[in-house]
Structures are given as C-alpha cells and as structure tokens.
PDB file of C-alpha atoms in Angstrom:
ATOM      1  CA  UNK A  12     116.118  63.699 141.792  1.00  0.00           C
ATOM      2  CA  UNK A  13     113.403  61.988 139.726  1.00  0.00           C
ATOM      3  CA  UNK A  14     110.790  62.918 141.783  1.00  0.00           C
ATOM      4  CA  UNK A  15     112.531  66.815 141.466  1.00  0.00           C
ATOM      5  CA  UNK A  16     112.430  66.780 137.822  1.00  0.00           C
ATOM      6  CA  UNK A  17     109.035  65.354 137.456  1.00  0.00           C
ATOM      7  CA  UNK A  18     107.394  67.784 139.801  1.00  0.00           C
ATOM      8  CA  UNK A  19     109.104  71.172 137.831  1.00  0.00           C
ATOM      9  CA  UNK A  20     107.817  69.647 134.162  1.00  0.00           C
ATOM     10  CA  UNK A  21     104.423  69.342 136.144  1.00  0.00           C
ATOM     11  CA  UNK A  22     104.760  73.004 136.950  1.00  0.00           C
ATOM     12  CA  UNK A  23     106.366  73.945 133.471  1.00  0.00           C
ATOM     13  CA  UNK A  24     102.618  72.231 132.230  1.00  0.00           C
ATOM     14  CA  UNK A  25     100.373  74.835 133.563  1.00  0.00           C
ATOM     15  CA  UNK A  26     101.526  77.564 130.770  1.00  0.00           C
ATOM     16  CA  UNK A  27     101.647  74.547 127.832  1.00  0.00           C
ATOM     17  CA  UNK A  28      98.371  74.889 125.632  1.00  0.00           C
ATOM     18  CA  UNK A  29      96.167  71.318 125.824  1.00  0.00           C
ATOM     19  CA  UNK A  30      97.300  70.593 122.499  1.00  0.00           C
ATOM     20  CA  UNK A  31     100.185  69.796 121.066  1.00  0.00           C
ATOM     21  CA  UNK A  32     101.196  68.561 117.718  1.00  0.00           C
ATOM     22  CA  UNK A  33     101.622  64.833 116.598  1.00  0.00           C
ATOM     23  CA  UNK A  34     100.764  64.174 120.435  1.00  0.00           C
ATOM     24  CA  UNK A  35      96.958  62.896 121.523  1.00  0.00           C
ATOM     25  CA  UNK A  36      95.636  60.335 123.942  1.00  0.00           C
ATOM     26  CA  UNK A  37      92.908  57.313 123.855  1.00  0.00           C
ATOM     27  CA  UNK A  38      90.438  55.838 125.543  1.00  0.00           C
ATOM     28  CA  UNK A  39      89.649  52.331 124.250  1.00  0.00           C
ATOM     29  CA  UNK A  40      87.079  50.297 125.840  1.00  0.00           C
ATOM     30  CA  UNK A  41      87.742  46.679 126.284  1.00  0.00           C
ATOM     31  CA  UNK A  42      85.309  43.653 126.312  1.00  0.00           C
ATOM     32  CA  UNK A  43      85.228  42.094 129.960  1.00  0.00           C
ATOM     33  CA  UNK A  44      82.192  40.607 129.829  1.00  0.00           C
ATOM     34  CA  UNK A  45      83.560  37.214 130.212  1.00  0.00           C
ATOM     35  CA  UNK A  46      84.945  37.714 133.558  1.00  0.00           C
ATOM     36  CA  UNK A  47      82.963  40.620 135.054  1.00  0.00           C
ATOM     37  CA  UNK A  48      79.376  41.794 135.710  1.00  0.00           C
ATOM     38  CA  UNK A  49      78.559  45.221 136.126  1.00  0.00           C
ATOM     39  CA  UNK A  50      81.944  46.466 135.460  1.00  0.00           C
ATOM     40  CA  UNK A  51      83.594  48.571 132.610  1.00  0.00           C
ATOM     41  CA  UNK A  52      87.247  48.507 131.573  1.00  0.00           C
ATOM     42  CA  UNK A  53      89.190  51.035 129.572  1.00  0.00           C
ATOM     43  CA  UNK A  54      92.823  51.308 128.316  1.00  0.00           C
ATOM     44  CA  UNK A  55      94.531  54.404 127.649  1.00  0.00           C
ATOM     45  CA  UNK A  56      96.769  55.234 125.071  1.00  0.00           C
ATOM     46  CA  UNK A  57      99.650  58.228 124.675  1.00  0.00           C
ATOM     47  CA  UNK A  58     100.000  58.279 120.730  1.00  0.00           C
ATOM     48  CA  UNK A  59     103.387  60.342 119.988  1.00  0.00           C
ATOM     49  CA  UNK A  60     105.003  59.842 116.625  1.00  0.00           C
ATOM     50  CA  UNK A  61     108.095  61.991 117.597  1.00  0.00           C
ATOM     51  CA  UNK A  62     108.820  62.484 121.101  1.00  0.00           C
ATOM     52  CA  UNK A  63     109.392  59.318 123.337  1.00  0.00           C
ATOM     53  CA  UNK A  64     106.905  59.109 126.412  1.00  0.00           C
ATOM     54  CA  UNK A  65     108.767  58.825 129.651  1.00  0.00           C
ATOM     55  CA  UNK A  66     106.244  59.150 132.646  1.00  0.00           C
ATOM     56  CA  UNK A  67     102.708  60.302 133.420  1.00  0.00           C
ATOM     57  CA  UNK A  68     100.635  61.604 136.582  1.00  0.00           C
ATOM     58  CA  UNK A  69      97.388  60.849 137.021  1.00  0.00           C
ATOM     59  CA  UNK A  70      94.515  62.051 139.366  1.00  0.00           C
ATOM     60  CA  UNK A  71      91.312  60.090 138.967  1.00  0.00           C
ATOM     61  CA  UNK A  72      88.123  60.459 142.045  1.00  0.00           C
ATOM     62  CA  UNK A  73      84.934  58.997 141.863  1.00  0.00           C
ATOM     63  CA  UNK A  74      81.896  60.724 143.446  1.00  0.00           C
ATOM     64  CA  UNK A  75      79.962  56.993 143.068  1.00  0.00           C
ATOM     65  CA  UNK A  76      81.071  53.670 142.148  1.00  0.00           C
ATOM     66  CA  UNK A  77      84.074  52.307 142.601  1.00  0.00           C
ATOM     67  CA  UNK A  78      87.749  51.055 140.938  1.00  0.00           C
ATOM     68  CA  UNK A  79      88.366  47.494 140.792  1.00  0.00           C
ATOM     69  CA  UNK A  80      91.589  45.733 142.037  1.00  0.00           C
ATOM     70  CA  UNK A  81      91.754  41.647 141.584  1.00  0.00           C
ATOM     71  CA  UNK A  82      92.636  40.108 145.058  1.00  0.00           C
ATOM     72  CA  UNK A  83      92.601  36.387 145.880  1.00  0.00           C
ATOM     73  CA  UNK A  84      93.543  34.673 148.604  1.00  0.00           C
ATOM     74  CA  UNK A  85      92.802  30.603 149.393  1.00  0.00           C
ATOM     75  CA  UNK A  86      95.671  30.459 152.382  1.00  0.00           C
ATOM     76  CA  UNK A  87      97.972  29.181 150.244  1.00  0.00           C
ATOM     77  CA  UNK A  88      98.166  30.955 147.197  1.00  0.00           C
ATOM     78  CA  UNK A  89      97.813  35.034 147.714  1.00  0.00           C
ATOM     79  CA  UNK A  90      97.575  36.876 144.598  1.00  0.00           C
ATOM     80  CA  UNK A  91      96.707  40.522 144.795  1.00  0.00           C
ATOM     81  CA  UNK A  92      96.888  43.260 141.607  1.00  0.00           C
ATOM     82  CA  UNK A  93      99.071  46.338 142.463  1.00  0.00           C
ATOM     83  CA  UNK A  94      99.409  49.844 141.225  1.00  0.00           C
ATOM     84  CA  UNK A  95     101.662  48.432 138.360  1.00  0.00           C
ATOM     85  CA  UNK A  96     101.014  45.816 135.682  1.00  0.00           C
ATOM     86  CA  UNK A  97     100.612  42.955 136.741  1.00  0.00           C
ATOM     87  CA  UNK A  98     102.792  39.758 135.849  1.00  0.00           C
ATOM     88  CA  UNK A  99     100.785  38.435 132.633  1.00  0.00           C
ATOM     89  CA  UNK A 100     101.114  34.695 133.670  1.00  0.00           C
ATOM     90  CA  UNK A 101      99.499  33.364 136.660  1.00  0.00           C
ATOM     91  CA  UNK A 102     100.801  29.978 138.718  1.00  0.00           C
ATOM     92  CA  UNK A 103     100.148  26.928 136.670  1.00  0.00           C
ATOM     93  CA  UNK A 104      96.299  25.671 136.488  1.00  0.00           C
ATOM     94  CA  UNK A 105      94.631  28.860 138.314  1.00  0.00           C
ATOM     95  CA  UNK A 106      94.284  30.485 134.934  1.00  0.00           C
ATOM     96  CA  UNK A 107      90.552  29.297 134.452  1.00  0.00           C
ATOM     97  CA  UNK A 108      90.068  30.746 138.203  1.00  0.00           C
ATOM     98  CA  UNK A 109      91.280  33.878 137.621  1.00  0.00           C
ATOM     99  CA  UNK A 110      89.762  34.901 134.460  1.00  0.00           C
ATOM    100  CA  UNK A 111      89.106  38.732 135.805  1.00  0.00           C
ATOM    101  CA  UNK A 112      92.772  38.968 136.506  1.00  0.00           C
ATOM    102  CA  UNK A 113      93.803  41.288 133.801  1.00  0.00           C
ATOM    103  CA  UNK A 114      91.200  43.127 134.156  1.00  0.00           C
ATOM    104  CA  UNK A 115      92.601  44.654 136.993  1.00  0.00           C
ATOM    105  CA  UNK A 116      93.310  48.678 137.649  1.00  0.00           C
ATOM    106  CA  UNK A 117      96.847  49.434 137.290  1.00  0.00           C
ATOM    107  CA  UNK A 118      99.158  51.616 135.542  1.00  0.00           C
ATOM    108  CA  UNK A 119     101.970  50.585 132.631  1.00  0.00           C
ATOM    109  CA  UNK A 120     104.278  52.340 129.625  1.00  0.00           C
ATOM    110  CA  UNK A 121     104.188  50.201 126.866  1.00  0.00           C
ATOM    111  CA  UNK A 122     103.011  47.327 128.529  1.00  0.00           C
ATOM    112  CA  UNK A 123     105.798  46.990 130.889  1.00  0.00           C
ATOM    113  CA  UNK A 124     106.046  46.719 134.826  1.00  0.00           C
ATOM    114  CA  UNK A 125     107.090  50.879 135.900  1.00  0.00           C
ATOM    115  CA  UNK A 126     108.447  52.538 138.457  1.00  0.00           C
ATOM    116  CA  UNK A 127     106.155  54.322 140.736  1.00  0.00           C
ATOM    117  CA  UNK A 128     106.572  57.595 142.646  1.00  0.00           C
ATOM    118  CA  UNK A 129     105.404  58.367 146.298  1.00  0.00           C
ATOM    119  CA  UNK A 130     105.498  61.784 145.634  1.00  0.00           C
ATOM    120  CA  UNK A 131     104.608  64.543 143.075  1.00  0.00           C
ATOM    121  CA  UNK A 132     101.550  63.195 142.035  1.00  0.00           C
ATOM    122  CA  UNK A 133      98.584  64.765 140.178  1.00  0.00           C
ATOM    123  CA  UNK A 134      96.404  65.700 143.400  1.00  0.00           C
ATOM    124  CA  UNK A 135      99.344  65.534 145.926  1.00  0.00           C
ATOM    125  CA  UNK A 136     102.245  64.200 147.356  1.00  0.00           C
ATOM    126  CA  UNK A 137     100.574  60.942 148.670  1.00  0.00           C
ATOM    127  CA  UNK A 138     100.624  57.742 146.276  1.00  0.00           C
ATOM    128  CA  UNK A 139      96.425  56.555 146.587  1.00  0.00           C
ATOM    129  CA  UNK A 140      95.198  53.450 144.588  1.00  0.00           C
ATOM    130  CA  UNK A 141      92.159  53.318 146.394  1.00  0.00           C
ATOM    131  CA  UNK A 142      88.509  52.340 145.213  1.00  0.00           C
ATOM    132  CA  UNK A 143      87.426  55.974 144.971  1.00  0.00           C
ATOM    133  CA  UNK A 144      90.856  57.596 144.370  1.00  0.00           C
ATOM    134  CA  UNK A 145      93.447  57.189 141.796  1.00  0.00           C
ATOM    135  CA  UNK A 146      96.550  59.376 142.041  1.00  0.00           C
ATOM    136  CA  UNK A 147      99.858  58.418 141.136  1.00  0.00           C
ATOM    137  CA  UNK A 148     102.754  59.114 139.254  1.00  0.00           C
ATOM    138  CA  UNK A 149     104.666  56.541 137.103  1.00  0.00           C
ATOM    139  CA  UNK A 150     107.824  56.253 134.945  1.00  0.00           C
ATOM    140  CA  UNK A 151     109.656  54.190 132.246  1.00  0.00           C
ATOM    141  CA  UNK A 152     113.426  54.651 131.319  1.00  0.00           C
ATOM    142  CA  UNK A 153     112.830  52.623 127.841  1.00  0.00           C
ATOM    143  CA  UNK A 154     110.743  56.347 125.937  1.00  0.00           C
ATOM    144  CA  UNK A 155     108.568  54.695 123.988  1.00  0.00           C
ATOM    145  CA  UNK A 156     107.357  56.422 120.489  1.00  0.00           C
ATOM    146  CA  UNK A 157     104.002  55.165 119.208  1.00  0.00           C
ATOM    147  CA  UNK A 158     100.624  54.146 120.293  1.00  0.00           C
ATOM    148  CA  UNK A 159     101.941  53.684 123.888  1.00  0.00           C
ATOM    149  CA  UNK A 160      99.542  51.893 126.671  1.00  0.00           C
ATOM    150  CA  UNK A 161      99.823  53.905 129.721  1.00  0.00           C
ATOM    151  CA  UNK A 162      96.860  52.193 132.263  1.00  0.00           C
ATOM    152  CA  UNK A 163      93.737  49.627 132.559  1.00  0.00           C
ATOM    153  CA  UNK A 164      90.876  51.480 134.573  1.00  0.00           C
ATOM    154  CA  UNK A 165      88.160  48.856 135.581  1.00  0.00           C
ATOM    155  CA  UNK A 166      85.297  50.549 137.229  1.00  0.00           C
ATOM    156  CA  UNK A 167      81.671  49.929 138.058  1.00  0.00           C
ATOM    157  CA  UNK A 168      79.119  50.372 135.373  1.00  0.00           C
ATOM    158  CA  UNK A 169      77.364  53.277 138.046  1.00  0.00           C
ATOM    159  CA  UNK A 170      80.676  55.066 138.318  1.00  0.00           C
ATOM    160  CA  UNK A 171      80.687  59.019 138.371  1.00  0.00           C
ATOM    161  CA  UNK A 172      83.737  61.082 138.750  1.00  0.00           C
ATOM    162  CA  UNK A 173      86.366  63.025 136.723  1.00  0.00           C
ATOM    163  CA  UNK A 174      89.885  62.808 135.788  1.00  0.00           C
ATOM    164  CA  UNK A 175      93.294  64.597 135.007  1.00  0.00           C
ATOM    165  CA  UNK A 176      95.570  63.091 133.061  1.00  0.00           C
ATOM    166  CA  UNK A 177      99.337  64.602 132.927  1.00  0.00           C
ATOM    167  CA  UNK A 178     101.494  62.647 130.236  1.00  0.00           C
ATOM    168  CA  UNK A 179     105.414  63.827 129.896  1.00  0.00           C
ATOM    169  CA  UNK A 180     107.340  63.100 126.808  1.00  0.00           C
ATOM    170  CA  UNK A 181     110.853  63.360 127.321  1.00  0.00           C
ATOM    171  CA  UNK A 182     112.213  66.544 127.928  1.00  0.00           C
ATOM    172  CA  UNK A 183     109.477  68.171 127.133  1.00  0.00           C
ATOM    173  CA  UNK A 184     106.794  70.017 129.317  1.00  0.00           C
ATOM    174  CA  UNK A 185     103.729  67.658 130.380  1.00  0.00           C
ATOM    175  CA  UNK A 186     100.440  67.923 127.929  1.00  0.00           C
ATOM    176  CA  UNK A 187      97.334  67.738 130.077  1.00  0.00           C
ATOM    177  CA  UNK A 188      94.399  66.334 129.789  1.00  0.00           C
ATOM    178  CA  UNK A 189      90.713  65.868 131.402  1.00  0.00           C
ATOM    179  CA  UNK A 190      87.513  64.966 131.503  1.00  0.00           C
ATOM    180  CA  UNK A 191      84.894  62.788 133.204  1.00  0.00           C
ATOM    181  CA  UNK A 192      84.580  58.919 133.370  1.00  0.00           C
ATOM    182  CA  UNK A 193      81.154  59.082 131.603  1.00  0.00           C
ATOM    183  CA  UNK A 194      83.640  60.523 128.317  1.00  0.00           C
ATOM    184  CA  UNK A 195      85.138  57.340 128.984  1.00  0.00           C
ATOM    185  CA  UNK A 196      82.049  54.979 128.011  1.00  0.00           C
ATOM    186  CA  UNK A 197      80.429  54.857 124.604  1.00  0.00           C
ATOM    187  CA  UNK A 198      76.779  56.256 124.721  1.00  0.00           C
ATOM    188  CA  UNK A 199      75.011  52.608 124.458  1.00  0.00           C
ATOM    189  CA  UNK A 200      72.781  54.694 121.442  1.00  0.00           C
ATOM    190  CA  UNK A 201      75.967  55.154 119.656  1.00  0.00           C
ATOM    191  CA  UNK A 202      76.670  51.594 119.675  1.00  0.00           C
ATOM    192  CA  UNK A 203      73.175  50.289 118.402  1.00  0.00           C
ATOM    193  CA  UNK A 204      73.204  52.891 115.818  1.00  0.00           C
ATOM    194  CA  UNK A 205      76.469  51.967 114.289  1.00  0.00           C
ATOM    195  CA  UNK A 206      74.923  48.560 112.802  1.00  0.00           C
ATOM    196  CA  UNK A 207      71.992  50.255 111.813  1.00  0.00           C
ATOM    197  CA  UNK A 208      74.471  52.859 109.882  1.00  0.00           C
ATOM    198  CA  UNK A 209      76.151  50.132 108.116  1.00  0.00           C
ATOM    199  CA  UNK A 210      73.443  48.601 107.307  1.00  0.00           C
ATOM    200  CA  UNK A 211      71.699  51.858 105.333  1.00  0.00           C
ATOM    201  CA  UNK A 212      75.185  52.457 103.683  1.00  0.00           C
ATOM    202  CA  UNK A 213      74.835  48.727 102.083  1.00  0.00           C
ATOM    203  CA  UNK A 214      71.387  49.565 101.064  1.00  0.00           C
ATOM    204  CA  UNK A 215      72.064  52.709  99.157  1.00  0.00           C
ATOM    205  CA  UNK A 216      74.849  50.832  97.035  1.00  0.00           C
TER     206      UNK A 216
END
C-alpha cells in the first residue's frame, strides 16, 4: 500500500510546477578532507516551513567517477555503510580507524534511520545503490517541518552525471527537482574570490 501511494503522488508530480511556495531544497558541501582524498561530500536539505516531509525518490547516474560506500572488513569485525544512515557510533576504539565512516553515501529524513522501498523508485522499480547509480525511494512516518536532511552523497572529485530529485510532503503532490553533480560543487573561483570580497568591503569602510 505504501509503495501504491507513493508511486500515484509520483505520477500526480508530473503536472505540479517546479516550484512551490515556502518549499526549496539544498545542497551543502561538507569538509571531508580529514578522512578522504579526492572525494567530495554533499548533504541535502528539504526546507518546508508548513508541510511535513514524509518520503523522497531519488535517481542519481554518473557518466564518470564514482559514489562512495565505507566498507571494512578485518575477519572479525565487518562493518559495511548501507542505503540508510548509518548507526552514528562505531564499536569501542575503531573510531580513530574509521574516520571516513560518516562520510558514507546513504539516504536519511531528519537524521534518522528510514524505511526503504524496492519499488517505485525515480528511474524504476529496482532499488540500485551502486557506484554509478543511485535510485531509491525512502520514507519517514515522524513528517518533519524544517530544514530537514534527506541524504550524504560522497563522490569522486572527477565525477560527471545528473540527478532527479522527487521530495513528497505529506499529502501533497511530489515537487521535483534536477540538475547535474557539477551544480553540486562550488566553482573553486567562487571560493577564492569570497576572501578577496571581504577583504575590499573592509577596505572601503
């Protein structure tokens, strides 16, 4: 039945402008550079100040590059990163070790473990968390209202490929939402320009 209803607000989407009011999502970058090389990590965000945010589909393919997924194995302790958050604390002294840990892909509402759907995803009816592929539908019962955290994306710093982002709130039809991963990345101009900015703004006062 979930699957049922998710899949018809999916279809209700297609006639739903890309816009909506008091509703927008976010891409914030996140500093990794203490546990990986070569990699870049973003979080996104469903801001809603009204209208609780249920579940989400997502459809995310990479023509180059890949997704990253932590995995660790040492024959006694296995640890591998799944399509939902992962649990924040890690067995007792293998913190240090695993430093790139939460850094791993995965999907979330409001920073909580979800419920994930085999079926009725963004691209099809087949859950893939692969290194090129991302498509998967996920759920929360609690609706959360805010700045709500819906997924980590780690992926490598050569990565090229678009996505499609469908975010339900409530009962209400899905807003969509695309682009490519390079909208995902600040232009590394951009960032050496902002001190440089700040720094003329001082000098005119």
């Amino acid at each position: 039945m979930r699957i049922l209803c998710f899949a018809v607000a999916l279809t209700l989407s297609v006639a739903v402008s890309n816009t909506l009011a008091a509703v927008s999502i976010e891409w914030e970058t996140v500093d990794n550079s203490a546990a990986l090389d070569g990699y870049t990590t973003v979080d996104l965000y469903v801001n809603s100040d009204e209208i609780g945010v249920c579940c989400a589909a997502m459809l995310m393919t990479l023509d180059s590059g890949s997704f990253y997924y932590f995995s660790y194995d040492s024959g006694t302790t296995v640890l591998t990163a799944s399509v939902d958050r992962p649990a924040p604390d890690l067995p007792e002294g293998l913190g240090p070790i695993f430093s790139a840990w939460k850094y791993t892909t995965y999907v979330t509402i409001d920073d909580q473990i979800v419920g994930i759907l085999s079926g009725g995803d963004a691209g099809g009816d087949v859950l893939e968390f692969s290194e090129q592929e991302i498509d998967v539908s996920w759920y929360s019962f609690d609706y959360p209202v805010g700045r709500v955290h819906m997924a980590r994306i780690t992926f490598t710093e050569d990565a090229v490929g678009e996505w499609v982002l469908y975010s339900i709130l409530s009962d209400k039809p899905a807003i969509i939402r695309e682009g490519t991963i390079a909208d995902l990345v600040p232009e590394p101009a951009s960032l050496t320009l902002l001190p440089l900015a700040g720094g003329l703004m001082l000098k005119r006062r």
